[in-house]
Amino acid sequence: GENVEQHPSTLSVQEGDSAVIKCTYSDSASNYFPWYKQELGKGPQLIIDIRSNVGEKKDQRIAVTLNKTAKHFSLHITETQPEDSAVYFCAAMSSDRGSTLGRLYFGRGTQLTVWP
Amino acid sequence: DSGVTQTPKHLITATGQRVTLRCSPRSGDLSVYWYQQSLDQGLQFLIQYYNGEERAKGNILERFSAQQFPDLHSELNLSSLELGDSALYFCASSVEGGGSTDAQYFGPGTRLTVL
């Protein structure tokens, strides 16, 4: 099955700085890569996703890049704010019925802390 | 708010007992997924139902079972509970699922504590 690795496990930045979280995956059939933000006591919230037919996607202060050849994708948060503090998870999914049947495989998460 | 609802929010029970977790998907979503989140295993896929039928199975123990009803809500049944079953259980839903890459939206979760 798919194996998703995520780095770093913790990340501390000053308010206004940028934060970058990186993930690698193993299954070349994976073609969908969402990012989730999980605040304490809440469920994972989808913040951005990217499909394998594009290399980059932006949504205001958040962007995701994908390198299919190298099998890695990254989350970029610019102009960080204290409310960005949370655990961020990357995930990978394949729509290939012969492999992972559309299930999400998650990284272990990154605890992001933004200091005022 | 994702539109996915889960009940109860917290559940405390004893070893050997059986519990039922309930999930209502977003309006219009046909697929329901169950995930377990624990400190040692992270977020793990358990099982998926699509329009009432089991679509995919992950790392789900034989003591656990699930079903999706005609109104599309789903229940996860956990029996013969062990201390190690203590975890957060999340339900997610998507429009379709399996063969497509629809976004999955998660509910707020049920925190299960087995004493």
Tab-separated table of C-alpha atoms in Angstrom:
chain	number	residue	atom	x	y	z
A	1	GLY	CA	0.000	0.000	0.000
A	2	GLU	CA	0.838	3.678	0.004
A	3	ASN	CA	3.354	5.133	2.477
A	4	VAL	CA	3.253	8.871	3.172
A	5	GLU	CA	6.048	10.536	5.093
A	6	GLN	CA	5.760	14.064	6.454
A	7	HIS	CA	8.407	16.489	7.720
A	8	PRO	CA	8.994	18.238	10.003
A	9	SER	CA	6.984	16.871	12.906
A	10	THR	CA	7.083	20.263	14.666
A	11	LEU	CA	7.567	23.729	13.224
A	12	SER	CA	7.746	27.062	15.059
A	13	VAL	CA	7.665	30.347	13.183
A	14	GLN	CA	7.262	34.013	14.005
A	15	GLU	CA	4.048	35.715	12.972
A	16	GLY	CA	4.408	37.010	9.422
A	17	ASP	CA	7.017	34.448	8.407
A	18	SER	CA	6.404	31.613	5.944
A	19	ALA	CA	5.993	27.947	6.844
A	20	VAL	CA	6.704	24.968	4.601
A	21	ILE	CA	5.698	21.362	5.272
A	22	LYS	CA	6.896	18.565	2.997
A	23	CYS	CA	5.527	15.119	2.222
A	24	THR	CA	6.685	12.204	0.116
A	25	TYR	CA	4.644	9.268	-1.110
A	26	SER	CA	5.530	5.843	-2.471
A	27	ASP	CA	2.690	4.722	-4.759
A	28	SER	CA	3.041	6.111	-8.270
A	29	ALA	CA	-0.693	5.475	-8.780
A	30	SER	CA	-1.561	8.192	-6.227
A	31	ASN	CA	-3.143	11.128	-8.002
A	32	TYR	CA	-4.899	13.209	-5.352
A	33	PHE	CA	-3.162	15.038	-2.504
A	34	PRO	CA	-5.200	16.920	0.105
A	35	TRP	CA	-3.989	18.864	3.123
A	36	TYR	CA	-5.913	19.003	6.367
A	37	LYS	CA	-5.691	21.313	9.371
A	38	GLN	CA	-6.679	19.901	12.738
A	39	GLU	CA	-7.227	22.137	15.729
A	40	LEU	CA	-7.372	20.777	19.239
A	41	GLY	CA	-10.580	18.865	19.876
A	42	LYS	CA	-11.788	19.132	16.292
A	43	GLY	CA	-11.854	16.989	13.189
A	44	PRO	CA	-9.457	17.441	10.261
A	45	GLN	CA	-10.499	20.353	8.061
A	46	LEU	CA	-9.703	20.259	4.357
A	47	ILE	CA	-7.733	23.414	3.508
A	48	ILE	CA	-6.413	22.736	0.014
A	49	ASP	CA	-5.943	19.859	-2.391
A	50	ILE	CA	-4.163	19.167	-5.644
A	51	ARG	CA	-4.579	16.613	-8.365
A	52	SER	CA	-1.762	15.102	-10.373
A	53	ASN	CA	-2.568	16.988	-13.553
A	54	VAL	CA	-1.375	20.286	-12.019
A	55	GLY	CA	1.904	21.278	-10.424
A	56	GLU	CA	0.789	24.101	-8.144
A	57	LYS	CA	-2.373	25.467	-6.617
A	58	LYS	CA	-2.914	28.622	-4.557
A	59	ASP	CA	-5.656	29.815	-2.276
A	60	GLN	CA	-4.894	33.179	-0.686
A	61	ARG	CA	-2.015	32.585	1.796
A	62	ILE	CA	-1.876	28.848	1.176
A	63	ALA	CA	-0.255	27.047	-1.731
A	64	VAL	CA	0.553	23.449	-2.548
A	65	THR	CA	3.156	22.205	-5.009
A	66	LEU	CA	3.433	18.738	-6.488
A	67	ASN	CA	6.398	17.009	-8.104
A	68	LYS	CA	5.145	13.691	-9.487
A	69	THR	CA	8.530	12.627	-10.763
A	70	ALA	CA	10.093	12.930	-7.325
A	71	LYS	CA	6.870	11.850	-5.572
A	72	HIS	CA	6.745	14.754	-3.202
A	73	PHE	CA	4.363	17.583	-2.440
A	74	SER	CA	4.560	20.566	-0.129
A	75	LEU	CA	2.317	22.996	1.716
A	76	HIS	CA	3.353	26.640	1.833
A	77	ILE	CA	1.737	29.118	4.209
A	78	THR	CA	2.757	32.758	3.813
A	79	GLU	CA	2.253	35.652	6.244
A	80	THR	CA	1.511	33.238	9.058
A	81	GLN	CA	-0.855	34.269	11.845
A	82	PRO	CA	-1.327	32.852	15.363
A	83	GLU	CA	-4.620	31.300	14.243
A	84	ASP	CA	-2.658	29.165	11.774
A	85	SER	CA	-1.330	27.238	14.780
A	86	ALA	CA	-2.612	23.663	14.495
A	87	VAL	CA	-1.580	20.189	13.350
A	88	TYR	CA	-1.356	19.858	9.576
A	89	PHE	CA	-1.717	16.524	7.803
A	90	CYS	CA	-0.868	15.636	4.243
A	91	ALA	CA	-2.548	12.698	2.541
A	92	ALA	CA	-2.459	10.772	-0.691
A	93	MET	CA	-5.127	8.899	-2.575
A	94	SER	CA	-5.297	6.790	-5.698
A	95	SER	CA	-8.381	6.410	-7.816
A	96	ASP	CA	-7.002	3.163	-9.246
A	97	ARG	CA	-9.461	0.424	-8.297
A	98	GLY	CA	-6.667	-2.109	-8.362
A	99	SER	CA	-4.713	-0.494	-5.558
A	100	THR	CA	-6.049	1.758	-2.856
A	101	LEU	CA	-9.649	2.267	-4.032
A	102	GLY	CA	-9.895	5.939	-3.161
A	103	ARG	CA	-8.873	5.684	0.501
A	104	LEU	CA	-6.730	8.386	2.068
A	105	TYR	CA	-3.275	7.593	3.421
A	106	PHE	CA	-2.108	10.209	5.921
A	107	GLY	CA	1.248	11.502	7.013
A	108	ARG	CA	1.963	11.650	10.763
A	109	GLY	CA	1.262	15.365	11.017
A	110	THR	CA	3.164	18.594	11.665
A	111	GLN	CA	2.484	20.673	14.762
A	112	LEU	CA	2.763	24.280	13.564
A	113	THR	CA	3.113	26.995	16.193
A	114	VAL	CA	3.012	30.639	15.159
A	115	TRP	CA	4.382	33.023	17.800
A	116	PRO	CA	2.975	36.556	17.972
B	1	ASP	CA	-18.508	23.278	10.037
B	2	SER	CA	-18.058	20.489	7.458
B	3	GLY	CA	-21.692	19.369	7.465
B	4	VAL	CA	-20.756	15.901	8.742
B	5	THR	CA	-22.217	15.112	12.151
B	6	GLN	CA	-21.106	12.485	14.627
B	7	THR	CA	-22.585	11.301	17.905
B	8	PRO	CA	-21.735	10.929	20.665
B	9	LYS	CA	-18.864	13.363	21.130
B	10	HIS	CA	-17.409	11.408	24.036
B	11	LEU	CA	-17.855	7.806	25.088
B	12	ILE	CA	-16.419	6.176	28.200
B	13	THR	CA	-16.886	2.462	28.653
B	14	ALA	CA	-15.270	-0.631	30.131
B	15	THR	CA	-13.248	-3.414	28.576
B	16	GLY	CA	-15.342	-6.145	27.013
B	17	GLN	CA	-18.247	-3.827	26.259
B	18	ARG	CA	-19.803	-2.929	22.911
B	19	VAL	CA	-20.495	0.590	21.610
B	20	THR	CA	-22.037	2.147	18.527
B	21	LEU	CA	-20.800	5.335	16.907
B	22	ARG	CA	-23.088	7.206	14.557
B	23	CYS	CA	-22.356	9.429	11.564
B	24	SER	CA	-24.522	11.494	9.234
B	25	PRO	CA	-22.807	12.535	5.987
B	26	ARG	CA	-23.104	15.914	4.279
B	27	SER	CA	-26.298	16.379	2.361
B	28	GLY	CA	-25.914	14.765	-1.063
B	29	ASP	CA	-22.831	12.724	-0.212
B	30	LEU	CA	-23.101	9.011	-0.964
B	31	SER	CA	-19.838	7.757	0.529
B	32	VAL	CA	-18.968	7.440	4.193
B	33	TYR	CA	-15.498	6.649	5.487
B	34	TRP	CA	-14.422	5.725	9.013
B	35	TYR	CA	-10.958	6.572	10.338
B	36	GLN	CA	-9.262	5.920	13.665
B	37	GLN	CA	-6.798	8.426	15.116
B	38	SER	CA	-4.394	7.389	17.862
B	39	LEU	CA	-1.050	8.713	19.034
B	40	ASP	CA	0.892	5.631	17.983
B	41	GLN	CA	-0.882	4.831	14.689
B	42	GLY	CA	-1.875	8.283	13.469
B	43	LEU	CA	-4.909	8.566	11.181
B	44	GLN	CA	-5.809	5.139	9.816
B	45	PHE	CA	-8.510	4.251	7.324
B	46	LEU	CA	-10.942	1.628	8.614
B	47	ILE	CA	-13.741	1.155	6.112
B	48	GLN	CA	-15.739	2.852	3.361
B	49	TYR	CA	-19.395	2.533	2.381
B	50	TYR	CA	-20.891	3.836	-0.817
B	51	ASN	CA	-24.665	4.126	-1.168
B	52	GLY	CA	-25.266	1.358	1.356
B	53	GLU	CA	-22.622	-1.088	0.204
B	54	GLU	CA	-19.154	-1.784	1.557
B	55	ARG	CA	-16.638	-0.367	-0.921
B	56	ALA	CA	-13.232	-0.731	0.706
B	57	LYS	CA	-11.726	-2.138	3.859
B	58	GLY	CA	-8.594	-1.008	5.622
B	59	ASN	CA	-7.044	-1.869	8.962
B	60	ILE	CA	-10.331	-2.736	10.619
B	61	LEU	CA	-10.338	-5.384	13.342
B	62	GLU	CA	-12.763	-8.306	13.148
B	63	ARG	CA	-14.316	-7.026	16.402
B	64	PHE	CA	-15.357	-3.893	14.526
B	65	SER	CA	-18.132	-3.674	11.967
B	66	ALA	CA	-19.995	-0.953	10.158
B	67	GLN	CA	-23.033	-0.405	8.025
B	68	GLN	CA	-24.667	2.334	5.997
B	69	PHE	CA	-28.416	2.678	6.103
B	70	PRO	CA	-30.876	3.657	3.317
B	71	ASP	CA	-30.907	7.250	4.588
B	72	LEU	CA	-27.077	7.142	4.154
B	73	HIS	CA	-26.187	7.572	7.796
B	74	SER	CA	-23.609	5.099	9.032
B	75	GLU	CA	-22.834	3.304	12.275
B	76	LEU	CA	-19.550	1.863	13.454
B	77	ASN	CA	-19.911	-0.959	15.962
B	78	LEU	CA	-17.004	-1.782	18.250
B	79	SER	CA	-17.286	-4.929	20.374
B	80	SER	CA	-15.219	-6.789	22.977
B	81	LEU	CA	-13.480	-3.504	23.629
B	82	GLU	CA	-9.864	-3.432	24.754
B	83	LEU	CA	-7.812	-0.668	26.326
B	84	GLY	CA	-5.999	-0.227	23.030
B	85	ASP	CA	-9.234	0.700	21.260
B	86	SER	CA	-9.215	4.049	23.051
B	87	ALA	CA	-8.874	6.594	20.272
B	88	LEU	CA	-10.619	9.270	18.259
B	89	TYR	CA	-12.951	7.891	15.610
B	90	PHE	CA	-13.740	10.103	12.654
B	91	CYS	CA	-16.295	9.801	9.968
B	92	ALA	CA	-15.796	11.513	6.615
B	93	SER	CA	-18.029	11.785	3.582
B	94	SER	CA	-17.652	12.496	-0.101
B	95	VAL	CA	-19.962	12.824	-3.059
B	96	GLU	CA	-18.860	9.560	-4.618
B	97	GLY	CA	-15.750	7.577	-3.746
B	98	GLY	CA	-13.749	4.716	-5.159
B	99	GLY	CA	-12.706	5.296	-8.711
B	100	SER	CA	-12.845	9.031	-8.212
B	101	THR	CA	-10.875	11.496	-6.150
B	102	ASP	CA	-13.619	13.433	-4.451
B	103	ALA	CA	-12.671	15.529	-1.474
B	104	GLN	CA	-13.429	13.962	1.880
B	105	TYR	CA	-14.936	16.121	4.614
B	106	PHE	CA	-14.495	15.062	8.211
B	107	GLY	CA	-16.845	15.199	11.145
B	108	PRO	CA	-15.892	16.390	14.637
B	109	GLY	CA	-15.151	12.858	15.840
B	110	THR	CA	-16.053	10.620	18.767
B	111	ARG	CA	-13.507	10.246	21.543
B	112	LEU	CA	-13.683	6.696	22.885
B	113	THR	CA	-12.113	5.902	26.247
B	114	VAL	CA	-11.994	2.277	27.350
B	115	LEU	CA	-11.275	1.811	31.049
